[in-house]
Amino acid sequence: MREKESHPLISDQEITSHDRDQDECGWRSEGFMEEGRRLLGLAMPLIAVNMLQYCLQVISLMFVGHLGELHLSSASMATSFASVTGFSVLLGMGSALETLCGQAYGGKHYRMLGVYTQRAVVILVATSTGLAVIWYNTSFILVSLGQDRDISDGAGDFNRWMIPGLFAYGILQCLTRFLQAQNVVVPMMISSGVTAVFHIFWCWLFLFRLEFGSRGAAVANAVSYWINVVLLVVYIKFSSACAEGFTGFSREAFSDMLGFLRLAVPSAMMICLEYWSFEMVVLLSGLLPNPKLETSVLSVSLNTCWMVYMISVGLGGAVSTRVSNELGAGNAQGARLAVCAAAVIAASEGVIIGTATILVRNVWGKLYSNEEEVIEYVAKILPLLALSDFLDGFQCVLSGAARGCGWQTLCAVINLGAYYLVAIPSAVLLAFVFHVGGMGLWMGIICGLSVQSVVLIIINLRTDWNDEVMRAENRVRATWAMEE
């Protein structure tokens, strides 16, 4: 059981002493290696969690693919629409807890983890109600945007049946951040693994045994998200590891909603602006000459990119947790060490993944298509994908550090500039003016990633981590006032 300090605030003298100790021993190779081990110990289960949660949609589409081309097209369209208008929004808003819960845990203010999480659940459920209206009108929106009527109707039917899963997904984001902030990640991995295994059964049951058609995949998605939520709720309720973090339902969850939104809305913008730009590239590929080839290859590239991205997301979550914990504990140099160690790990991972991507370029396309033209095009674009994966992994770590510090508003502005003032215009210029085609669209994304990475590197190099400790302390001070 953790021993709670009599007062959560940390004096300037303690911070200075702690920093001096870190300067003397924390930056030795032993300290750097120890931090690397901590990060990997957090990151590996988080990578597994992200992979397992991401594979739910993939498994569903695999089952739907056996029903016919129209069903697969409708389900794919529905999944993309759901990601853009629902899942990415809730994922972003839930990320605000990485700052709040992480710093509260680092400052040994354990009870507030449960309060923050309950507040987030209330707000995300309310947000899900509004997003559900959009999902209910998926067919109308897609037809209004010029999409095929039959595919749009199928996508609309799919998303209507998946609406219950939207609420579960929002709650799931809150619960995972609650556990992640406390470095409790293995139970999340287990619950996600159990959910993924049973998801295969649900897909078979609803699609083929009960003959629900493609809507059966939507029902399976909703059921699986709720199962994951129930498993985590049971763990949090009965596990001694969460006894201090969750002490029961609190009225404080309904207070300071605006304060949470001031962090949650920029968090959502930060995530959505990045995700939407990648989806936009696929839409732009449909305007190129030979759109079937371009869209197919860009879809393969995007799916490959998202798969690799799950590794970066796990590492980003780990560094977010380490930075927020260290700042909450008043350890400025510990937070800085975590960022540096994570950057080295990300660079190493990027080199390994990039090399592997280039080595398999001639066979990767065969996993998606039997068309020689598609296979050759995928082989040409994969070196670009290798570069983008390297940059994406690097910026994901720095973005994770930013969430740990509470820089969501700043990062939202950076992402707006990097993707919508640089990436998309560059993609359009290269693809349609210089006629580079789909490769030009991906080059535009690389331009945006480069700008984003450089700006984040500069910001981290210029950061006064003692100031960040004081900002975290102010959040702890406000929390202390609420408890009093």
Short mmCIF file of C-alpha atoms in Angstrom, two decimals:
data_model
loop_
_atom_site.label_atom_id
_atom_site.label_comp_id
_atom_site.label_asym_id
_atom_site.label_seq_id
_atom_site.Cartn_x
_atom_site.Cartn_y
_atom_site.Cartn_z
CA MET A 1 0.00 0.00 0.00
CA ARG A 2 1.28 3.46 -0.86
CA GLU A 3 2.00 5.90 1.95
CA LYS A 4 0.39 9.25 1.27
CA GLU A 5 2.42 12.31 2.13
CA SER A 6 0.98 14.77 4.61
CA HIS A 7 1.06 17.50 1.98
CA PRO A 8 1.43 17.12 -1.79
CA LEU A 9 3.29 20.34 -2.47
CA ILE A 10 7.01 20.28 -3.02
CA SER A 11 9.27 23.12 -2.00
CA ASP A 12 11.77 24.86 -4.25
CA GLN A 13 14.58 23.57 -2.03
CA GLU A 14 13.43 19.99 -2.52
CA ILE A 15 13.23 20.48 -6.29
CA THR A 16 16.70 21.97 -6.41
CA SER A 17 18.11 19.16 -4.28
CA HIS A 18 16.40 16.53 -6.38
CA ASP A 19 17.69 18.09 -9.59
CA ARG A 20 21.23 18.26 -8.19
CA ASP A 21 21.07 14.58 -7.35
CA GLN A 22 19.85 13.81 -10.84
CA ASP A 23 22.60 15.94 -12.38
CA GLU A 24 25.18 13.97 -10.39
CA CYS A 25 23.95 10.44 -11.05
CA GLY A 26 20.82 10.41 -13.24
CA TRP A 27 22.63 11.15 -16.46
CA ARG A 28 25.26 8.46 -16.02
CA SER A 29 24.86 5.52 -18.34
CA GLU A 30 23.32 3.49 -15.51
CA GLY A 31 20.58 6.09 -15.01
CA PHE A 32 19.93 6.33 -18.73
CA MET A 33 19.70 2.55 -19.10
CA GLU A 34 17.43 2.28 -16.08
CA GLU A 35 15.07 4.86 -17.56
CA GLY A 36 15.12 2.97 -20.84
CA ARG A 37 14.11 -0.22 -19.04
CA ARG A 38 11.27 1.59 -17.29
CA LEU A 39 10.01 3.00 -20.57
CA LEU A 40 10.15 -0.35 -22.34
CA GLY A 41 8.45 -2.04 -19.38
CA LEU A 42 5.56 0.39 -19.84
CA ALA A 43 5.65 0.57 -23.62
CA MET A 44 5.59 -3.14 -24.47
CA PRO A 45 2.23 -3.88 -22.80
CA LEU A 46 0.81 -0.60 -24.14
CA ILE A 47 1.88 -1.55 -27.67
CA ALA A 48 0.10 -4.88 -27.21
CA VAL A 49 -3.01 -3.09 -25.91
CA ASN A 50 -3.10 -0.75 -28.91
CA MET A 51 -2.51 -3.57 -31.38
CA LEU A 52 -5.23 -5.74 -29.83
CA GLN A 53 -7.77 -2.92 -29.73
CA TYR A 54 -6.95 -1.90 -33.29
CA CYS A 55 -7.34 -5.46 -34.54
CA LEU A 56 -11.03 -5.55 -33.55
CA GLN A 57 -11.94 -3.45 -36.58
CA VAL A 58 -9.57 -5.45 -38.79
CA ILE A 59 -11.10 -8.78 -37.71
CA SER A 60 -14.59 -7.44 -38.33
CA LEU A 61 -13.69 -6.34 -41.87
CA MET A 62 -12.12 -9.73 -42.57
CA PHE A 63 -15.39 -11.46 -41.69
CA VAL A 64 -17.48 -8.95 -43.64
CA GLY A 65 -15.25 -9.51 -46.68
CA HIS A 66 -16.70 -13.02 -46.99
CA LEU A 67 -20.20 -11.58 -47.49
CA GLY A 68 -19.40 -9.84 -50.78
CA GLU A 69 -17.84 -6.73 -52.31
CA LEU A 70 -20.73 -4.36 -51.47
CA HIS A 71 -20.78 -5.42 -47.82
CA LEU A 72 -17.00 -4.95 -47.55
CA SER A 73 -17.11 -1.53 -49.24
CA SER A 74 -19.93 -0.39 -46.96
CA ALA A 75 -18.24 -1.65 -43.80
CA SER A 76 -14.90 -0.08 -44.82
CA MET A 77 -16.60 3.25 -45.51
CA ALA A 78 -18.47 3.03 -42.19
CA THR A 79 -15.29 2.21 -40.26
CA SER A 80 -13.41 5.14 -41.81
CA PHE A 81 -16.32 7.51 -41.13
CA ALA A 82 -16.62 6.24 -37.54
CA SER A 83 -12.92 6.78 -36.95
CA VAL A 84 -12.98 10.35 -38.25
CA THR A 85 -16.23 11.48 -36.58
CA GLY A 86 -16.19 9.45 -33.37
CA PHE A 87 -13.29 7.32 -32.24
CA SER A 88 -10.56 9.91 -32.89
CA VAL A 89 -12.53 12.58 -30.99
CA LEU A 90 -13.01 10.38 -27.92
CA LEU A 91 -9.41 9.16 -28.08
CA GLY A 92 -8.20 12.75 -28.09
CA MET A 93 -10.44 13.93 -25.27
CA GLY A 94 -9.47 10.95 -23.14
CA SER A 95 -5.81 11.87 -23.60
CA ALA A 96 -6.34 14.82 -21.25
CA LEU A 97 -6.21 12.28 -18.42
CA GLU A 98 -2.59 11.51 -19.32
CA THR A 99 -1.74 14.95 -17.96
CA LEU A 100 -4.17 15.11 -15.04
CA CYS A 101 -3.95 11.55 -13.71
CA GLY A 102 -0.23 11.21 -14.44
CA GLN A 103 0.72 14.33 -12.53
CA ALA A 104 -1.69 13.56 -9.67
CA TYR A 105 -0.14 10.12 -9.31
CA GLY A 106 3.39 11.53 -9.38
CA GLY A 107 2.41 14.02 -6.67
CA LYS A 108 0.99 11.17 -4.52
CA HIS A 109 -2.47 12.70 -4.76
CA TYR A 110 -4.01 9.32 -5.48
CA ARG A 111 -7.69 9.93 -4.71
CA MET A 112 -7.95 12.54 -7.42
CA LEU A 113 -7.18 9.91 -10.08
CA GLY A 114 -10.64 8.46 -9.52
CA VAL A 115 -12.25 11.90 -9.47
CA TYR A 116 -10.57 12.97 -12.72
CA THR A 117 -11.52 9.67 -14.37
CA GLN A 118 -15.17 9.88 -13.31
CA ARG A 119 -15.32 13.47 -14.56
CA ALA A 120 -13.88 12.35 -17.88
CA VAL A 121 -16.41 9.52 -18.15
CA VAL A 122 -19.30 11.95 -17.61
CA ILE A 123 -18.01 14.34 -20.26
CA LEU A 124 -17.10 11.65 -22.81
CA VAL A 125 -20.49 9.95 -22.44
CA ALA A 126 -22.18 13.30 -23.01
CA THR A 127 -19.96 13.88 -26.05
CA SER A 128 -20.78 10.39 -27.34
CA THR A 129 -24.47 11.31 -27.30
CA GLY A 130 -23.78 14.12 -29.75
CA LEU A 131 -21.50 11.96 -31.89
CA ALA A 132 -24.19 9.25 -31.98
CA VAL A 133 -26.47 11.69 -33.81
CA ILE A 134 -23.80 12.04 -36.50
CA TRP A 135 -23.41 8.26 -36.75
CA TYR A 136 -27.18 7.82 -37.00
CA ASN A 137 -27.15 10.09 -40.06
CA THR A 138 -24.08 8.51 -41.68
CA SER A 139 -25.93 7.55 -44.87
CA PHE A 140 -27.38 11.04 -45.40
CA ILE A 141 -23.99 12.70 -44.79
CA LEU A 142 -22.11 10.40 -47.17
CA VAL A 143 -24.68 10.78 -49.95
CA SER A 144 -24.53 14.57 -49.48
CA LEU A 145 -20.75 14.35 -49.97
CA GLY A 146 -21.26 12.58 -53.31
CA GLN A 147 -20.62 8.98 -52.24
CA ASP A 148 -22.33 6.00 -53.88
CA ARG A 149 -25.92 5.54 -52.63
CA ASP A 150 -25.75 1.75 -52.06
CA ILE A 151 -22.41 1.93 -50.24
CA SER A 152 -23.61 4.89 -48.16
CA ASP A 153 -26.82 3.10 -47.15
CA GLY A 154 -24.82 0.05 -46.07
CA ALA A 155 -22.37 2.25 -44.13
CA GLY A 156 -25.25 4.06 -42.44
CA ASP A 157 -26.83 0.79 -41.35
CA PHE A 158 -23.45 -0.44 -40.04
CA ASN A 159 -22.80 2.67 -37.93
CA ARG A 160 -26.31 2.74 -36.47
CA TRP A 161 -25.79 -0.74 -35.08
CA MET A 162 -22.36 0.26 -33.75
CA ILE A 163 -23.66 3.27 -31.76
CA PRO A 164 -23.70 1.38 -28.40
CA GLY A 165 -20.01 0.67 -28.94
CA LEU A 166 -19.33 4.41 -29.21
CA PHE A 167 -20.25 4.94 -25.55
CA ALA A 168 -18.16 1.94 -24.48
CA TYR A 169 -15.17 3.23 -26.45
CA GLY A 170 -15.29 6.58 -24.65
CA ILE A 171 -15.43 4.93 -21.23
CA LEU A 172 -12.62 2.58 -22.26
CA GLN A 173 -10.33 5.54 -23.03
CA CYS A 174 -10.89 6.89 -19.51
CA LEU A 175 -10.25 3.56 -17.79
CA THR A 176 -7.06 2.85 -19.74
CA ARG A 177 -5.64 6.31 -18.91
CA PHE A 178 -6.54 5.80 -15.24
CA LEU A 179 -4.55 2.56 -15.13
CA GLN A 180 -1.75 3.80 -17.39
CA ALA A 181 -1.05 6.77 -15.09
CA GLN A 182 -0.42 4.31 -12.25
CA ASN A 183 1.87 2.13 -14.40
CA VAL A 184 -0.72 -0.68 -14.22
CA VAL A 185 -0.53 -1.90 -17.82
CA VAL A 186 -0.42 -5.71 -17.78
CA PRO A 187 -4.10 -6.07 -16.76
CA MET A 188 -5.05 -3.87 -19.72
CA MET A 189 -3.07 -6.13 -22.02
CA ILE A 190 -4.81 -9.21 -20.63
CA SER A 191 -8.30 -7.71 -20.91
CA SER A 192 -7.60 -6.56 -24.49
CA GLY A 193 -6.28 -10.01 -25.38
CA VAL A 194 -9.35 -11.75 -23.94
CA THR A 195 -11.60 -9.30 -25.77
CA ALA A 196 -9.83 -9.88 -29.10
CA VAL A 197 -10.09 -13.67 -28.79
CA PHE A 198 -13.81 -13.54 -28.00
CA HIS A 199 -14.32 -10.98 -30.77
CA ILE A 200 -13.61 -13.69 -33.33
CA PHE A 201 -16.41 -15.76 -31.80
CA TRP A 202 -18.83 -12.82 -31.75
CA CYS A 203 -18.16 -12.08 -35.42
CA TRP A 204 -18.82 -15.70 -36.37
CA LEU A 205 -21.95 -15.84 -34.22
CA PHE A 206 -23.57 -12.62 -35.45
CA LEU A 207 -22.51 -12.79 -39.11
CA PHE A 208 -22.89 -16.46 -39.97
CA ARG A 209 -24.77 -18.25 -37.20
CA LEU A 210 -27.46 -15.62 -36.59
CA GLU A 211 -27.13 -14.26 -40.15
CA PHE A 212 -27.16 -10.57 -39.22
CA GLY A 213 -25.12 -9.74 -42.30
CA SER A 214 -22.59 -6.91 -42.16
CA ARG A 215 -24.48 -5.30 -39.28
CA GLY A 216 -23.41 -8.36 -37.27
CA ALA A 217 -19.83 -7.05 -37.39
CA ALA A 218 -21.05 -3.73 -35.97
CA VAL A 219 -22.85 -5.55 -33.15
CA ALA A 220 -19.72 -7.62 -32.50
CA ASN A 221 -17.65 -4.42 -32.25
CA ALA A 222 -20.07 -2.93 -29.73
CA VAL A 223 -20.20 -6.13 -27.65
CA SER A 224 -16.40 -6.41 -27.58
CA TYR A 225 -15.88 -2.81 -26.47
CA TRP A 226 -18.37 -3.29 -23.64
CA ILE A 227 -16.73 -6.57 -22.59
CA ASN A 228 -13.37 -4.78 -22.35
CA VAL A 229 -14.98 -2.03 -20.25
CA VAL A 230 -16.59 -4.54 -17.88
CA LEU A 231 -13.33 -6.45 -17.43
CA LEU A 232 -11.43 -3.26 -16.52
CA VAL A 233 -14.21 -2.02 -14.20
CA VAL A 234 -14.15 -5.34 -12.32
CA TYR A 235 -10.35 -5.16 -12.04
CA ILE A 236 -10.40 -1.56 -10.79
CA LYS A 237 -13.17 -2.34 -8.28
CA PHE A 238 -11.53 -5.38 -6.71
CA SER A 239 -7.78 -4.90 -7.24
CA SER A 240 -5.68 -3.63 -4.35
CA ALA A 241 -3.46 -1.82 -6.89
CA CYS A 242 -6.33 0.63 -7.53
CA ALA A 243 -7.63 0.88 -3.97
CA GLU A 244 -6.28 4.39 -3.38
CA GLY A 245 -6.95 5.61 -6.91
CA PHE A 246 -10.62 4.68 -6.84
CA THR A 247 -12.36 5.15 -3.49
CA GLY A 248 -15.94 5.15 -4.80
CA PHE A 249 -18.14 7.50 -6.77
CA SER A 250 -17.69 11.16 -5.91
CA ARG A 251 -19.78 14.30 -6.41
CA GLU A 252 -16.55 16.09 -7.24
CA ALA A 253 -16.72 14.40 -10.65
CA PHE A 254 -19.44 16.90 -11.58
CA SER A 255 -17.39 19.94 -10.59
CA ASP A 256 -14.86 21.90 -12.67
CA MET A 257 -16.17 20.44 -15.94
CA LEU A 258 -14.94 23.53 -17.77
CA GLY A 259 -11.43 23.00 -16.41
CA PHE A 260 -11.35 19.50 -17.85
CA LEU A 261 -12.72 20.70 -21.20
CA ARG A 262 -9.98 23.34 -21.42
CA LEU A 263 -7.53 20.46 -21.65
CA ALA A 264 -9.73 17.87 -23.37
CA VAL A 265 -10.78 19.98 -26.37
CA PRO A 266 -7.19 20.85 -27.41
CA SER A 267 -6.28 17.18 -26.81
CA ALA A 268 -9.01 16.15 -29.25
CA MET A 269 -7.89 18.75 -31.79
CA MET A 270 -4.28 17.61 -31.43
CA ILE A 271 -5.20 14.01 -32.26
CA CYS A 272 -7.91 14.69 -34.85
CA LEU A 273 -5.92 17.18 -36.93
CA GLU A 274 -3.24 14.53 -37.41
CA TYR A 275 -5.57 11.58 -38.05
CA TRP A 276 -7.80 13.49 -40.46
CA SER A 277 -4.89 14.56 -42.65
CA PHE A 278 -3.99 10.92 -43.38
CA GLU A 279 -7.60 10.10 -44.27
CA MET A 280 -7.70 13.17 -46.50
CA VAL A 281 -4.75 11.85 -48.50
CA VAL A 282 -6.73 8.70 -49.35
CA LEU A 283 -9.69 10.82 -50.44
CA LEU A 284 -7.40 12.95 -52.64
CA SER A 285 -6.06 9.79 -54.28
CA GLY A 286 -9.52 9.23 -55.75
CA LEU A 287 -9.10 12.40 -57.83
CA LEU A 288 -5.90 11.20 -59.51
CA PRO A 289 -5.71 9.55 -62.94
CA ASN A 290 -6.31 5.79 -62.54
CA PRO A 291 -8.03 6.32 -59.16
CA LYS A 292 -8.61 2.60 -58.51
CA LEU A 293 -4.86 1.92 -58.56
CA GLU A 294 -3.95 5.04 -56.57
CA THR A 295 -6.65 4.49 -53.94
CA SER A 296 -5.75 0.82 -53.54
CA VAL A 297 -2.06 1.56 -53.05
CA LEU A 298 -2.69 4.50 -50.70
CA SER A 299 -5.10 2.35 -48.68
CA VAL A 300 -2.43 -0.37 -48.36
CA SER A 301 0.08 2.30 -47.32
CA LEU A 302 -2.28 3.79 -44.76
CA ASN A 303 -3.17 0.42 -43.25
CA THR A 304 0.53 -0.44 -43.00
CA CYS A 305 1.24 2.95 -41.48
CA TRP A 306 -1.48 2.56 -38.82
CA MET A 307 -0.18 -0.89 -37.90
CA VAL A 308 3.34 0.45 -37.32
CA TYR A 309 1.86 3.52 -35.65
CA MET A 310 0.50 1.33 -32.84
CA ILE A 311 4.12 0.74 -31.76
CA SER A 312 4.74 4.48 -31.64
CA VAL A 313 1.48 5.10 -29.77
CA GLY A 314 2.54 2.62 -27.10
CA LEU A 315 5.93 4.30 -26.69
CA GLY A 316 4.27 7.72 -26.69
CA GLY A 317 1.91 6.59 -23.93
CA ALA A 318 4.86 5.32 -21.91
CA VAL A 319 6.82 8.57 -22.12
CA SER A 320 3.66 10.56 -21.37
CA THR A 321 3.23 8.54 -18.18
CA ARG A 322 6.87 8.85 -17.15
CA VAL A 323 7.00 12.61 -17.81
CA SER A 324 3.73 13.36 -16.02
CA ASN A 325 4.70 11.16 -13.05
CA GLU A 326 8.12 12.83 -12.71
CA LEU A 327 6.70 16.35 -13.03
CA GLY A 328 4.03 15.57 -10.44
CA ALA A 329 6.78 14.29 -8.12
CA GLY A 330 8.78 17.51 -8.61
CA ASN A 331 11.61 15.78 -10.49
CA ALA A 332 12.45 18.09 -13.40
CA GLN A 333 15.56 16.26 -14.55
CA GLY A 334 13.78 12.90 -14.31
CA ALA A 335 11.19 14.16 -16.79
CA ARG A 336 13.91 15.41 -19.11
CA LEU A 337 15.75 12.10 -18.87
CA ALA A 338 12.56 10.22 -19.79
CA VAL A 339 12.15 12.33 -22.96
CA CYS A 340 15.76 11.79 -24.02
CA ALA A 341 15.65 8.04 -23.39
CA ALA A 342 12.36 7.73 -25.27
CA ALA A 343 13.77 9.69 -28.21
CA VAL A 344 16.72 7.29 -28.46
CA ILE A 345 14.37 4.28 -28.31
CA ALA A 346 12.09 5.82 -30.95
CA ALA A 347 15.00 6.52 -33.28
CA SER A 348 16.28 2.95 -32.87
CA GLU A 349 12.81 1.51 -33.45
CA GLY A 350 12.36 3.75 -36.49
CA VAL A 351 15.61 2.53 -38.06
CA ILE A 352 14.68 -1.12 -37.47
CA ILE A 353 11.12 -0.75 -38.79
CA GLY A 354 12.29 1.38 -41.73
CA THR A 355 14.93 -1.16 -42.71
CA ALA A 356 12.41 -4.02 -42.46
CA THR A 357 9.91 -2.05 -44.57
CA ILE A 358 12.45 -1.53 -47.34
CA LEU A 359 13.54 -5.18 -47.27
CA VAL A 360 9.97 -6.50 -47.71
CA ARG A 361 8.92 -3.93 -50.31
CA ASN A 362 8.83 -6.44 -53.17
CA VAL A 363 6.57 -8.91 -51.37
CA TRP A 364 4.41 -6.71 -49.16
CA GLY A 365 1.93 -5.85 -51.91
CA LYS A 366 1.25 -9.57 -52.51
CA LEU A 367 -0.44 -9.73 -49.10
CA TYR A 368 -3.10 -7.32 -50.34
CA SER A 369 -3.46 -7.98 -54.05
CA ASN A 370 -2.72 -10.37 -56.89
CA GLU A 371 -2.50 -7.53 -59.42
CA GLU A 372 1.09 -7.06 -60.64
CA GLU A 373 0.52 -3.35 -61.12
CA VAL A 374 -0.49 -2.90 -57.49
CA ILE A 375 2.42 -5.01 -56.22
CA GLU A 376 4.97 -2.96 -58.19
CA TYR A 377 3.45 0.35 -57.09
CA VAL A 378 3.50 -0.72 -53.42
CA ALA A 379 7.18 -1.65 -53.81
CA LYS A 380 7.91 1.86 -55.12
CA ILE A 381 6.05 3.69 -52.34
CA LEU A 382 7.28 1.63 -49.36
CA PRO A 383 10.66 3.45 -49.06
CA LEU A 384 8.65 6.66 -48.58
CA LEU A 385 6.54 4.84 -46.03
CA ALA A 386 9.72 3.78 -44.19
CA LEU A 387 10.77 7.43 -43.89
CA SER A 388 7.33 8.52 -42.72
CA ASP A 389 7.25 5.72 -40.12
CA PHE A 390 10.59 6.93 -38.74
CA LEU A 391 9.37 10.54 -38.48
CA ASP A 392 5.97 9.51 -37.16
CA GLY A 393 7.54 7.43 -34.39
CA PHE A 394 9.80 10.29 -33.39
CA GLN A 395 7.04 12.89 -33.28
CA CYS A 396 4.74 10.46 -31.45
CA VAL A 397 7.23 10.24 -28.58
CA LEU A 398 7.61 14.02 -28.43
CA SER A 399 3.83 14.44 -28.59
CA GLY A 400 3.55 11.97 -25.70
CA ALA A 401 5.97 14.08 -23.68
CA ALA A 402 3.87 17.13 -24.54
CA ARG A 403 0.72 15.43 -23.21
CA GLY A 404 2.60 14.60 -20.02
CA CYS A 405 3.39 18.29 -19.62
CA GLY A 406 -0.08 19.53 -20.59
CA TRP A 407 0.96 21.25 -23.84
CA GLN A 408 -2.10 20.08 -25.79
CA THR A 409 -3.10 23.56 -26.97
CA LEU A 410 0.39 24.29 -28.28
CA CYS A 411 0.53 20.90 -30.04
CA ALA A 412 -2.88 21.47 -31.63
CA VAL A 413 -1.54 24.69 -33.17
CA ILE A 414 1.63 22.89 -34.33
CA ASN A 415 -0.41 20.10 -35.93
CA LEU A 416 -2.69 22.60 -37.63
CA GLY A 417 0.29 24.32 -39.22
CA ALA A 418 2.27 21.16 -40.01
CA TYR A 419 -0.55 19.22 -41.66
CA TYR A 420 -2.87 21.86 -43.11
CA LEU A 421 -0.42 24.61 -44.03
CA VAL A 422 2.42 22.32 -45.10
CA ALA A 423 1.43 18.65 -45.60
CA ILE A 424 -1.86 18.89 -47.50
CA PRO A 425 -0.84 21.86 -49.74
CA SER A 426 2.47 20.11 -50.50
CA ALA A 427 0.63 16.88 -51.29
CA VAL A 428 -1.74 18.67 -53.68
CA LEU A 429 1.14 20.53 -55.33
CA LEU A 430 3.26 17.42 -55.85
CA ALA A 431 0.40 15.15 -56.91
CA PHE A 432 -1.64 17.44 -59.17
CA VAL A 433 0.73 20.20 -60.32
CA PHE A 434 3.99 18.25 -60.68
CA HIS A 435 2.07 15.03 -61.51
CA VAL A 436 3.98 12.81 -59.08
CA GLY A 437 0.74 10.93 -58.33
CA GLY A 438 0.09 8.98 -55.16
CA MET A 439 3.76 9.13 -54.22
CA GLY A 440 3.44 12.90 -54.25
CA LEU A 441 0.57 12.71 -51.78
CA TRP A 442 2.71 10.69 -49.39
CA MET A 443 5.66 13.07 -49.90
CA GLY A 444 3.36 15.84 -48.72
CA ILE A 445 2.66 13.91 -45.53
CA ILE A 446 6.42 13.51 -45.03
CA CYS A 447 6.84 17.28 -45.35
CA GLY A 448 4.25 17.82 -42.63
CA LEU A 449 5.81 15.19 -40.36
CA SER A 450 9.22 16.79 -40.82
CA VAL A 451 7.95 20.22 -39.81
CA GLN A 452 6.07 18.79 -36.84
CA SER A 453 9.12 16.84 -35.63
CA VAL A 454 11.53 19.76 -35.99
CA VAL A 455 9.24 22.15 -34.11
CA LEU A 456 8.69 19.65 -31.29
CA ILE A 457 12.44 19.02 -31.02
CA ILE A 458 13.13 22.76 -30.76
CA ILE A 459 10.44 23.19 -28.10
CA ASN A 460 11.80 20.30 -26.02
CA LEU A 461 15.37 21.61 -26.28
CA ARG A 462 14.26 25.06 -25.11
CA THR A 463 12.04 23.77 -22.29
CA ASP A 464 12.86 24.79 -18.74
CA TRP A 465 11.82 21.64 -16.91
CA ASN A 466 11.85 23.40 -13.54
CA ASP A 467 9.09 25.67 -14.89
CA GLU A 468 7.15 22.58 -15.94
CA VAL A 469 7.47 21.23 -12.40
CA MET A 470 5.99 24.45 -11.06
CA ARG A 471 3.08 24.23 -13.51
CA ALA A 472 2.44 20.68 -12.41
CA GLU A 473 2.66 21.82 -8.80
CA ASN A 474 -0.01 24.43 -9.49
CA ARG A 475 -2.33 21.67 -10.70
CA VAL A 476 -1.57 19.74 -7.50
CA ARG A 477 -2.22 22.91 -5.47
CA ALA A 478 -5.62 23.30 -7.11
CA THR A 479 -6.35 19.64 -6.41
CA TRP A 480 -5.38 20.06 -2.76
CA ALA A 481 -7.77 23.02 -2.49
CA MET A 482 -10.59 20.88 -3.90
CA GLU A 483 -9.96 18.12 -1.36
CA GLU A 484 -9.90 20.58 1.51
#
